[in-house]
Coordinates of C-alpha atoms in Angstrom, one line a residue:
M1 CA 0.0 0.0 0.0
S2 CA 2.9 2.4 0.8
I3 CA 4.3 1.9 -2.7
G4 CA 0.9 2.7 -4.2
I5 CA 0.6 5.9 -2.1
Y6 CA 4.1 6.9 -3.3
L7 CA 3.1 6.4 -6.9
A8 CA -0.1 8.4 -6.3
V9 CA 2.0 11.3 -5.0
V10 CA 4.3 11.1 -8.0
Q11 CA 1.4 11.2 -10.5
F12 CA -0.3 13.9 -8.5
L13 CA 2.8 16.2 -8.7
F14 CA 3.3 15.3 -12.3
A15 CA -0.3 16.3 -13.2
L16 CA 0.1 19.5 -11.0
C17 CA 3.0 20.5 -13.2
W18 CA 0.8 20.3 -16.3
T19 CA -1.9 22.5 -14.5
V20 CA 0.8 25.1 -13.7
Y21 CA 2.1 25.0 -17.2
V22 CA -1.3 25.5 -18.9
A23 CA -2.3 28.3 -16.4
Y24 CA 0.8 30.4 -17.2
L25 CA 1.6 29.4 -20.8
P26 CA -0.3 32.4 -22.4
T27 CA 1.5 34.9 -20.1
L28 CA 4.9 33.3 -20.6
A29 CA 4.4 33.0 -24.4
A30 CA 3.4 36.7 -24.6
Q31 CA 6.7 37.7 -22.9
V32 CA 8.6 36.1 -25.7
G33 CA 6.4 37.6 -28.4
I34 CA 4.2 34.6 -29.2
P35 CA 0.6 35.8 -29.7
K36 CA -2.2 34.4 -27.6
T37 CA -3.8 32.8 -30.7
A38 CA -0.7 30.5 -31.0
V39 CA -0.9 29.1 -27.5
I40 CA -3.3 26.4 -28.6
W41 CA -0.9 25.3 -31.2
I42 CA 1.9 25.0 -28.6
L43 CA -0.4 22.8 -26.5
M44 CA -1.2 20.7 -29.6
L45 CA 2.5 20.3 -30.2
D46 CA 2.9 19.1 -26.6
Q47 CA 0.2 16.5 -27.1
L48 CA 1.7 15.3 -30.4
I49 CA 5.0 14.9 -28.7
F50 CA 3.2 12.9 -25.9
V51 CA 1.6 10.6 -28.6
L52 CA 5.1 9.7 -29.9
S53 CA 7.2 9.8 -26.8
D54 CA 4.8 8.0 -24.5
Y55 CA 5.0 4.9 -26.7
A56 CA 8.8 5.3 -27.2
F57 CA 9.4 5.6 -23.4
G58 CA 7.1 2.6 -22.8
V59 CA 9.2 0.4 -25.2
A60 CA 12.4 1.7 -23.7
S61 CA 11.2 0.9 -20.2
D62 CA 10.6 -2.8 -21.2
R63 CA 14.2 -3.0 -22.1
A64 CA 15.4 -1.3 -19.0
A65 CA 13.2 -3.5 -16.8
K66 CA 15.5 -6.5 -17.6
V67 CA 17.9 -5.3 -14.9
V68 CA 16.5 -4.7 -11.4
G69 CA 16.9 -1.1 -10.3
R70 CA 17.5 0.3 -13.8
I71 CA 14.0 1.7 -14.4
G72 CA 14.1 3.7 -11.2
R73 CA 17.5 5.3 -11.9
W74 CA 16.6 5.9 -15.6
V75 CA 13.3 7.5 -14.8
A76 CA 14.7 9.6 -12.0
G77 CA 17.5 10.9 -14.3
V78 CA 15.2 11.8 -17.1
T79 CA 12.8 13.4 -14.7
L80 CA 15.5 15.6 -13.3
L81 CA 16.2 16.9 -16.8
S82 CA 12.4 17.4 -17.3
C83 CA 12.1 19.3 -14.1
A84 CA 15.1 21.5 -15.0
A85 CA 13.5 22.4 -18.3
F86 CA 10.2 23.1 -16.6
L87 CA 11.8 25.2 -13.9
A88 CA 13.6 27.3 -16.5
L89 CA 10.5 28.4 -18.4
P90 CA 9.4 31.4 -16.2
F91 CA 13.1 32.5 -15.9
V92 CA 13.8 32.4 -19.7
A93 CA 10.5 34.0 -20.8
P94 CA 11.4 37.5 -19.6
S95 CA 14.5 37.4 -21.8
G96 CA 12.3 37.5 -24.9
S97 CA 13.8 34.6 -26.8
A98 CA 11.0 32.6 -28.4
T99 CA 13.5 30.0 -29.8
V100 CA 15.0 29.2 -26.4
F101 CA 11.5 29.1 -24.8
L102 CA 10.1 26.7 -27.4
V103 CA 13.2 24.5 -27.1
L104 CA 12.6 24.2 -23.4
V105 CA 8.9 23.5 -24.0
V106 CA 9.8 20.6 -26.4
L107 CA 12.5 19.3 -24.0
W108 CA 10.0 19.3 -21.1
S109 CA 7.3 17.6 -23.2
V110 CA 9.6 14.8 -24.4
T111 CA 11.2 14.0 -21.1
S112 CA 8.0 14.2 -19.1
S113 CA 6.9 11.0 -20.8
A114 CA 9.3 9.2 -18.4
L115 CA 6.6 9.5 -15.7
R116 CA 3.7 7.9 -17.7
A117 CA 4.4 4.5 -19.1
P118 CA 7.6 3.5 -17.2
P119 CA 5.9 3.5 -13.7
L120 CA 3.3 1.2 -15.2
T121 CA 6.1 -1.1 -16.4
L122 CA 7.4 -1.1 -12.9
I123 CA 4.0 -2.2 -11.5
G124 CA 3.3 -4.7 -14.2
R125 CA 6.7 -6.3 -14.2
H126 CA 7.4 -6.6 -10.5
A127 CA 4.2 -6.3 -8.4
A128 CA 2.6 -9.4 -7.1
K129 CA -0.5 -10.2 -9.1
P130 CA -3.0 -9.5 -6.1
Q131 CA -1.4 -6.1 -5.6
L132 CA -1.5 -4.9 -9.2
P133 CA -5.1 -3.5 -9.3
W134 CA -4.6 -1.6 -6.1
L135 CA -1.3 -0.1 -7.3
V136 CA -2.8 0.9 -10.6
A137 CA -5.9 2.4 -8.8
L138 CA -3.7 4.5 -6.4
S139 CA -1.5 5.7 -9.2
V140 CA -4.6 6.8 -11.3
L141 CA -6.1 8.3 -8.1
G142 CA -3.1 10.7 -8.0
L143 CA -4.1 12.0 -11.4
G144 CA -7.7 12.3 -10.5
V145 CA -7.0 14.4 -7.4
A146 CA -4.8 16.8 -9.4
N147 CA -7.6 17.2 -12.0
A148 CA -10.2 17.8 -9.3
I149 CA -8.3 20.8 -7.8
A150 CA -7.1 22.1 -11.2
P151 CA -10.0 24.5 -11.9
Y152 CA -9.7 26.0 -8.4
L153 CA -6.0 26.1 -8.6
T154 CA -5.9 27.8 -12.0
L155 CA -8.3 30.5 -10.7
H156 CA -5.8 31.5 -8.0
L157 CA -2.5 30.9 -9.7
R158 CA -2.9 33.6 -12.3
A159 CA -2.4 36.3 -9.6
M160 CA 0.9 34.8 -8.5
D161 CA 4.4 35.3 -9.8
P162 CA 4.9 32.3 -12.1
R163 CA 8.3 31.5 -10.8
V164 CA 6.9 30.5 -7.4
P165 CA 4.6 27.6 -8.5
F166 CA 7.1 26.5 -11.2
V167 CA 9.8 26.2 -8.6
L168 CA 7.6 24.5 -6.0
A169 CA 6.1 22.0 -8.4
S170 CA 9.4 21.1 -10.2
V171 CA 11.5 20.8 -7.0
A172 CA 8.8 18.7 -5.3
L173 CA 8.5 16.4 -8.3
A174 CA 12.2 16.0 -8.6
L175 CA 12.7 15.2 -5.0
V176 CA 9.9 12.7 -4.9
T177 CA 10.9 10.9 -8.1
W178 CA 14.3 10.0 -6.6
G179 CA 12.4 7.5 -4.5
L180 CA 11.5 5.4 -7.6
V181 CA 14.8 3.4 -7.2
A182 CA 13.7 2.3 -3.7
A183 CA 10.2 1.7 -4.8
E184 CA 11.4 -0.6 -7.6
R185 CA 13.5 -2.6 -5.2
A186 CA 10.6 -2.8 -2.7
L187 CA 8.3 -4.1 -5.4
V188 CA 10.8 -6.8 -6.5
R189 CA 11.3 -7.8 -2.8
D190 CA 7.6 -7.8 -1.9
G191 CA 6.4 -9.3 -5.2
A192 CA 8.4 -12.5 -5.1
T193 CA 5.4 -14.4 -6.4
K194 CA 5.8 -14.4 -10.2
A195 CA 2.8 -13.9 -12.4
P196 CA 1.9 -16.7 -14.9
D197 CA 3.9 -16.9 -18.1
A198 CA 0.8 -16.4 -20.3
A199 CA -1.8 -13.6 -20.0
P200 CA -5.1 -14.5 -18.4
S201 CA -7.7 -15.9 -20.8
G202 CA -10.6 -13.9 -22.1
L203 CA -8.7 -10.7 -22.7
P204 CA -9.7 -8.5 -25.7
A205 CA -7.6 -8.5 -28.9
I206 CA -5.0 -5.7 -28.7
P207 CA -6.2 -3.7 -31.8
G208 CA -9.8 -3.8 -30.6
F209 CA -8.8 -2.8 -27.1
L210 CA -6.9 0.2 -28.4
V211 CA -9.8 1.3 -30.7
A212 CA -12.2 1.1 -27.7
A213 CA -9.7 3.2 -25.7
V214 CA -9.6 5.8 -28.4
L215 CA -13.4 6.0 -28.6
A216 CA -13.7 6.2 -24.8
A217 CA -10.9 8.8 -24.5
V218 CA -12.4 11.1 -27.2
A219 CA -15.8 10.8 -25.6
F220 CA -14.2 11.9 -22.3
Q221 CA -12.4 14.8 -23.9
V222 CA -15.5 16.1 -25.6
H223 CA -17.7 15.7 -22.5
G224 CA -15.2 17.0 -20.0
F225 CA -13.7 19.9 -21.8
L226 CA -16.3 21.0 -24.4
N227 CA -19.7 20.1 -23.1
S228 CA -19.6 20.3 -19.3
A229 CA -19.3 24.0 -18.9
P230 CA -22.2 24.8 -21.3
L231 CA -24.3 22.2 -19.5
Y232 CA -23.7 23.9 -16.1
L233 CA -24.3 27.4 -17.6
R234 CA -27.9 26.4 -18.3
F235 CA -28.5 26.5 -14.6
A236 CA -25.6 28.3 -12.9
P237 CA -23.7 31.6 -13.4
P238 CA -20.1 31.5 -14.8
D239 CA -18.5 32.3 -11.4
Q240 CA -19.7 28.9 -10.1
L241 CA -17.9 26.8 -12.7
A242 CA -14.7 26.5 -10.7
W243 CA -16.8 24.7 -8.1
L244 CA -19.0 22.7 -10.4
I245 CA -16.5 21.3 -12.9
P246 CA -14.7 19.3 -10.3
V247 CA -17.9 17.3 -9.5
F248 CA -16.9 15.0 -12.4
W249 CA -13.5 14.4 -10.8
I250 CA -14.9 13.9 -7.3
G251 CA -16.9 11.1 -8.7
F252 CA -13.8 9.8 -10.5
N253 CA -11.8 9.8 -7.3
L254 CA -14.5 8.2 -5.1
A255 CA -14.8 5.3 -7.6
M256 CA -11.1 4.6 -8.0
L257 CA -10.5 2.2 -5.0
P258 CA -13.8 0.4 -5.5
A259 CA -12.9 0.1 -9.2
G260 CA -9.6 -1.5 -8.1
A261 CA -11.4 -4.0 -6.0
L262 CA -13.8 -4.8 -8.9
T263 CA -10.9 -5.2 -11.3
K264 CA -9.2 -7.7 -9.0
R265 CA -12.4 -9.7 -8.9
V266 CA -13.8 -9.6 -12.5
G267 CA -10.9 -8.4 -14.6
G268 CA -9.9 -5.0 -16.1
W269 CA -11.7 -5.3 -19.5
R270 CA -15.1 -6.0 -17.8
V271 CA -14.7 -3.0 -15.6
M272 CA -13.7 -0.9 -18.6
L273 CA -16.7 -2.1 -20.6
A274 CA -19.2 -1.5 -17.8
G275 CA -17.7 1.9 -17.1
A276 CA -18.1 2.9 -20.7
A277 CA -21.7 1.8 -20.8
V278 CA -22.6 3.7 -17.6
A279 CA -20.7 6.8 -18.8
G280 CA -22.7 6.8 -22.0
L281 CA -26.0 6.6 -20.0
C282 CA -24.8 9.4 -17.7
T283 CA -23.9 11.8 -20.4
W284 CA -27.3 11.2 -22.0
A285 CA -28.8 12.0 -18.7
A286 CA -26.7 15.1 -18.4
Q287 CA -27.9 16.4 -21.7
R288 CA -31.5 16.0 -20.6
A289 CA -31.1 17.1 -17.0
P290 CA -34.0 19.3 -15.9
S291 CA -32.2 20.9 -13.0
L292 CA -28.8 21.7 -11.6
Q293 CA -29.2 19.0 -8.9
A294 CA -29.9 16.4 -11.6
L295 CA -27.0 17.5 -13.7
I296 CA -24.6 17.3 -10.7
V297 CA -25.7 13.7 -10.0
A298 CA -25.3 12.8 -13.7
Q299 CA -21.8 14.4 -13.8
G300 CA -20.7 12.7 -10.6
V301 CA -21.7 9.3 -11.7
A302 CA -20.2 9.9 -15.2
G303 CA -16.9 10.8 -13.5
A304 CA -17.1 7.5 -11.5
A305 CA -17.8 5.6 -14.7
W306 CA -14.8 7.3 -16.4
G307 CA -12.7 6.3 -13.4
C308 CA -13.7 2.7 -14.0
V309 CA -12.9 3.0 -17.7
L310 CA -9.4 4.3 -17.0
M311 CA -8.7 1.9 -14.2
G312 CA -9.9 -1.0 -16.3
A313 CA -7.9 0.2 -19.3
F314 CA -4.6 0.4 -17.6
A315 CA -5.1 -3.0 -15.8
T316 CA -6.0 -4.5 -19.2
A317 CA -3.0 -3.0 -20.9
L318 CA -0.7 -4.5 -18.3
A319 CA -2.4 -7.9 -18.6
L320 CA -2.1 -7.8 -22.4
G321 CA 1.6 -6.9 -22.1
H322 CA 2.5 -9.5 -19.6
T323 CA 5.3 -10.6 -19.6
G324 CA 7.8 -8.3 -21.2
R325 CA 5.6 -5.9 -23.0
E326 CA 3.9 -4.0 -20.2
G327 CA 5.7 -0.8 -21.1
R328 CA 4.8 -1.1 -24.8
L329 CA 1.1 -1.6 -24.1
G330 CA 1.0 1.0 -21.3
G331 CA 2.8 3.4 -23.5
A332 CA 0.3 2.7 -26.4
L333 CA -2.6 3.5 -24.0
S334 CA -0.9 6.7 -22.8
S335 CA -0.4 7.7 -26.5
V336 CA -4.1 7.0 -27.1
L337 CA -5.1 9.4 -24.3
A338 CA -2.7 12.0 -25.7
F339 CA -4.2 11.6 -29.1
A340 CA -7.7 12.2 -27.7
A341 CA -6.5 15.4 -26.1
L342 CA -4.9 16.5 -29.3
S343 CA -8.2 15.8 -31.2
R344 CA -10.1 18.0 -28.7
M345 CA -7.6 20.8 -29.0
A346 CA -7.8 20.6 -32.8
V347 CA -11.6 21.2 -32.5
L348 CA -10.8 24.2 -30.3
A349 CA -8.2 25.5 -32.8
A350 CA -10.6 25.2 -35.7
E351 CA -13.4 26.7 -33.6
W352 CA -15.8 23.9 -34.6
H353 CA -17.2 24.0 -31.1
K354 CA -18.6 27.4 -31.9
A355 CA -20.3 26.3 -35.2
P356 CA -24.1 26.2 -34.7
E357 CA -24.5 23.3 -37.2
L358 CA -22.1 21.1 -35.1
Q359 CA -23.7 21.7 -31.6
L360 CA -26.0 18.7 -31.8
A361 CA -23.2 16.4 -32.9
L362 CA -20.9 17.6 -30.1
A363 CA -23.6 17.3 -27.6
W364 CA -24.3 13.6 -28.4
A365 CA -20.7 12.6 -29.4
P366 CA -19.8 11.4 -25.9
V367 CA -22.9 9.2 -25.7
A368 CA -22.1 7.6 -29.0
G369 CA -18.4 7.4 -28.3
W370 CA -18.7 5.6 -24.9
A371 CA -21.4 3.3 -26.3
A372 CA -19.2 2.4 -29.3
A373 CA -16.3 1.8 -27.0
A374 CA -18.3 -0.7 -25.0
G375 CA -19.5 -2.4 -28.1
V376 CA -16.0 -2.6 -29.7
L377 CA -14.5 -3.9 -26.5
W378 CA -17.1 -6.7 -26.2
W379 CA -16.5 -7.6 -29.9
A380 CA -12.7 -7.6 -29.3
T381 CA -13.0 -10.2 -26.6
R382 CA -14.6 -12.5 -29.1
R383 CA -11.9 -11.9 -31.7
R384 CA -8.8 -12.7 -29.6
P385 CA -7.1 -15.9 -30.8
A386 CA -7.2 -18.8 -28.3

């Protein structure tokens, strides 16, 4: 459990760095002469880098895992470089050099992938099988808590000197990440029971699993970042959004540990499928909510369902990758999530979300996406070779 809490703290601080980065990027970019309209393209570049580097780091972590202790040292070293690039951003921006600023952004984006797939490799390769769902659940919980406080944090960060949160976030992450070496050795020591050579039966085919993950992730991006605020604005004033948007993430966090227990009992892909089906129903209910209270309930349950989807997806990726390809499959799943975020940002950049003729399609896209994800995942379990 202590290893899981440690991984949750690492993921929390990592996600917190992204929140700080997004909050201050427009201001820092303006200092180097980059117009506000170009900020979305920088964020899209970040996500494109994540798509490529998450998978690459996942593959590399599989190779590093062959030697005990190597993943921890490797991730800690790359993360130090990542934190240094992140820390430098608010100090370089006042100099006015757009080239140096963008080089640091790219360096940070590439190296930050060391904290996505490699920790999953660590869990999948060395954790005892009964521990695995709990460790994944706690790790994902760290991301959920960071996302829950992000709207409130963003609201208050903008009045602060950017150097302060950049220094605090990067130093905290760098210090905590050094514990990965000890965490890796503890997992090896405590997880002496080796998992079976073959993956458990009944898993979905890998292509179908990844297609289902894409559909579910795109549905989440559209619902969470394009549709939720307009839904709340039907019943509440804009100044209440910072308190209402986190309802989704509160549901997500409350469901994470139960989702871990359920995954241990019935398997990750079943939890993922059920979560996608429930998420689709909840987003349908959110679109038809007659009051703020009904909308809050629908959003909270939708968040819990998305937590089940994500928990089940990571557990399934590790099961499909066992043994020796945990990083490859975990990296592929992380790349899928980044691709979904990139797609949502492309919609924002093209301003399709403002087009009147597309409003109906955007409103119901999450319902269709999550329903399709559940259907594809069910089909994929029937297509996997024996």
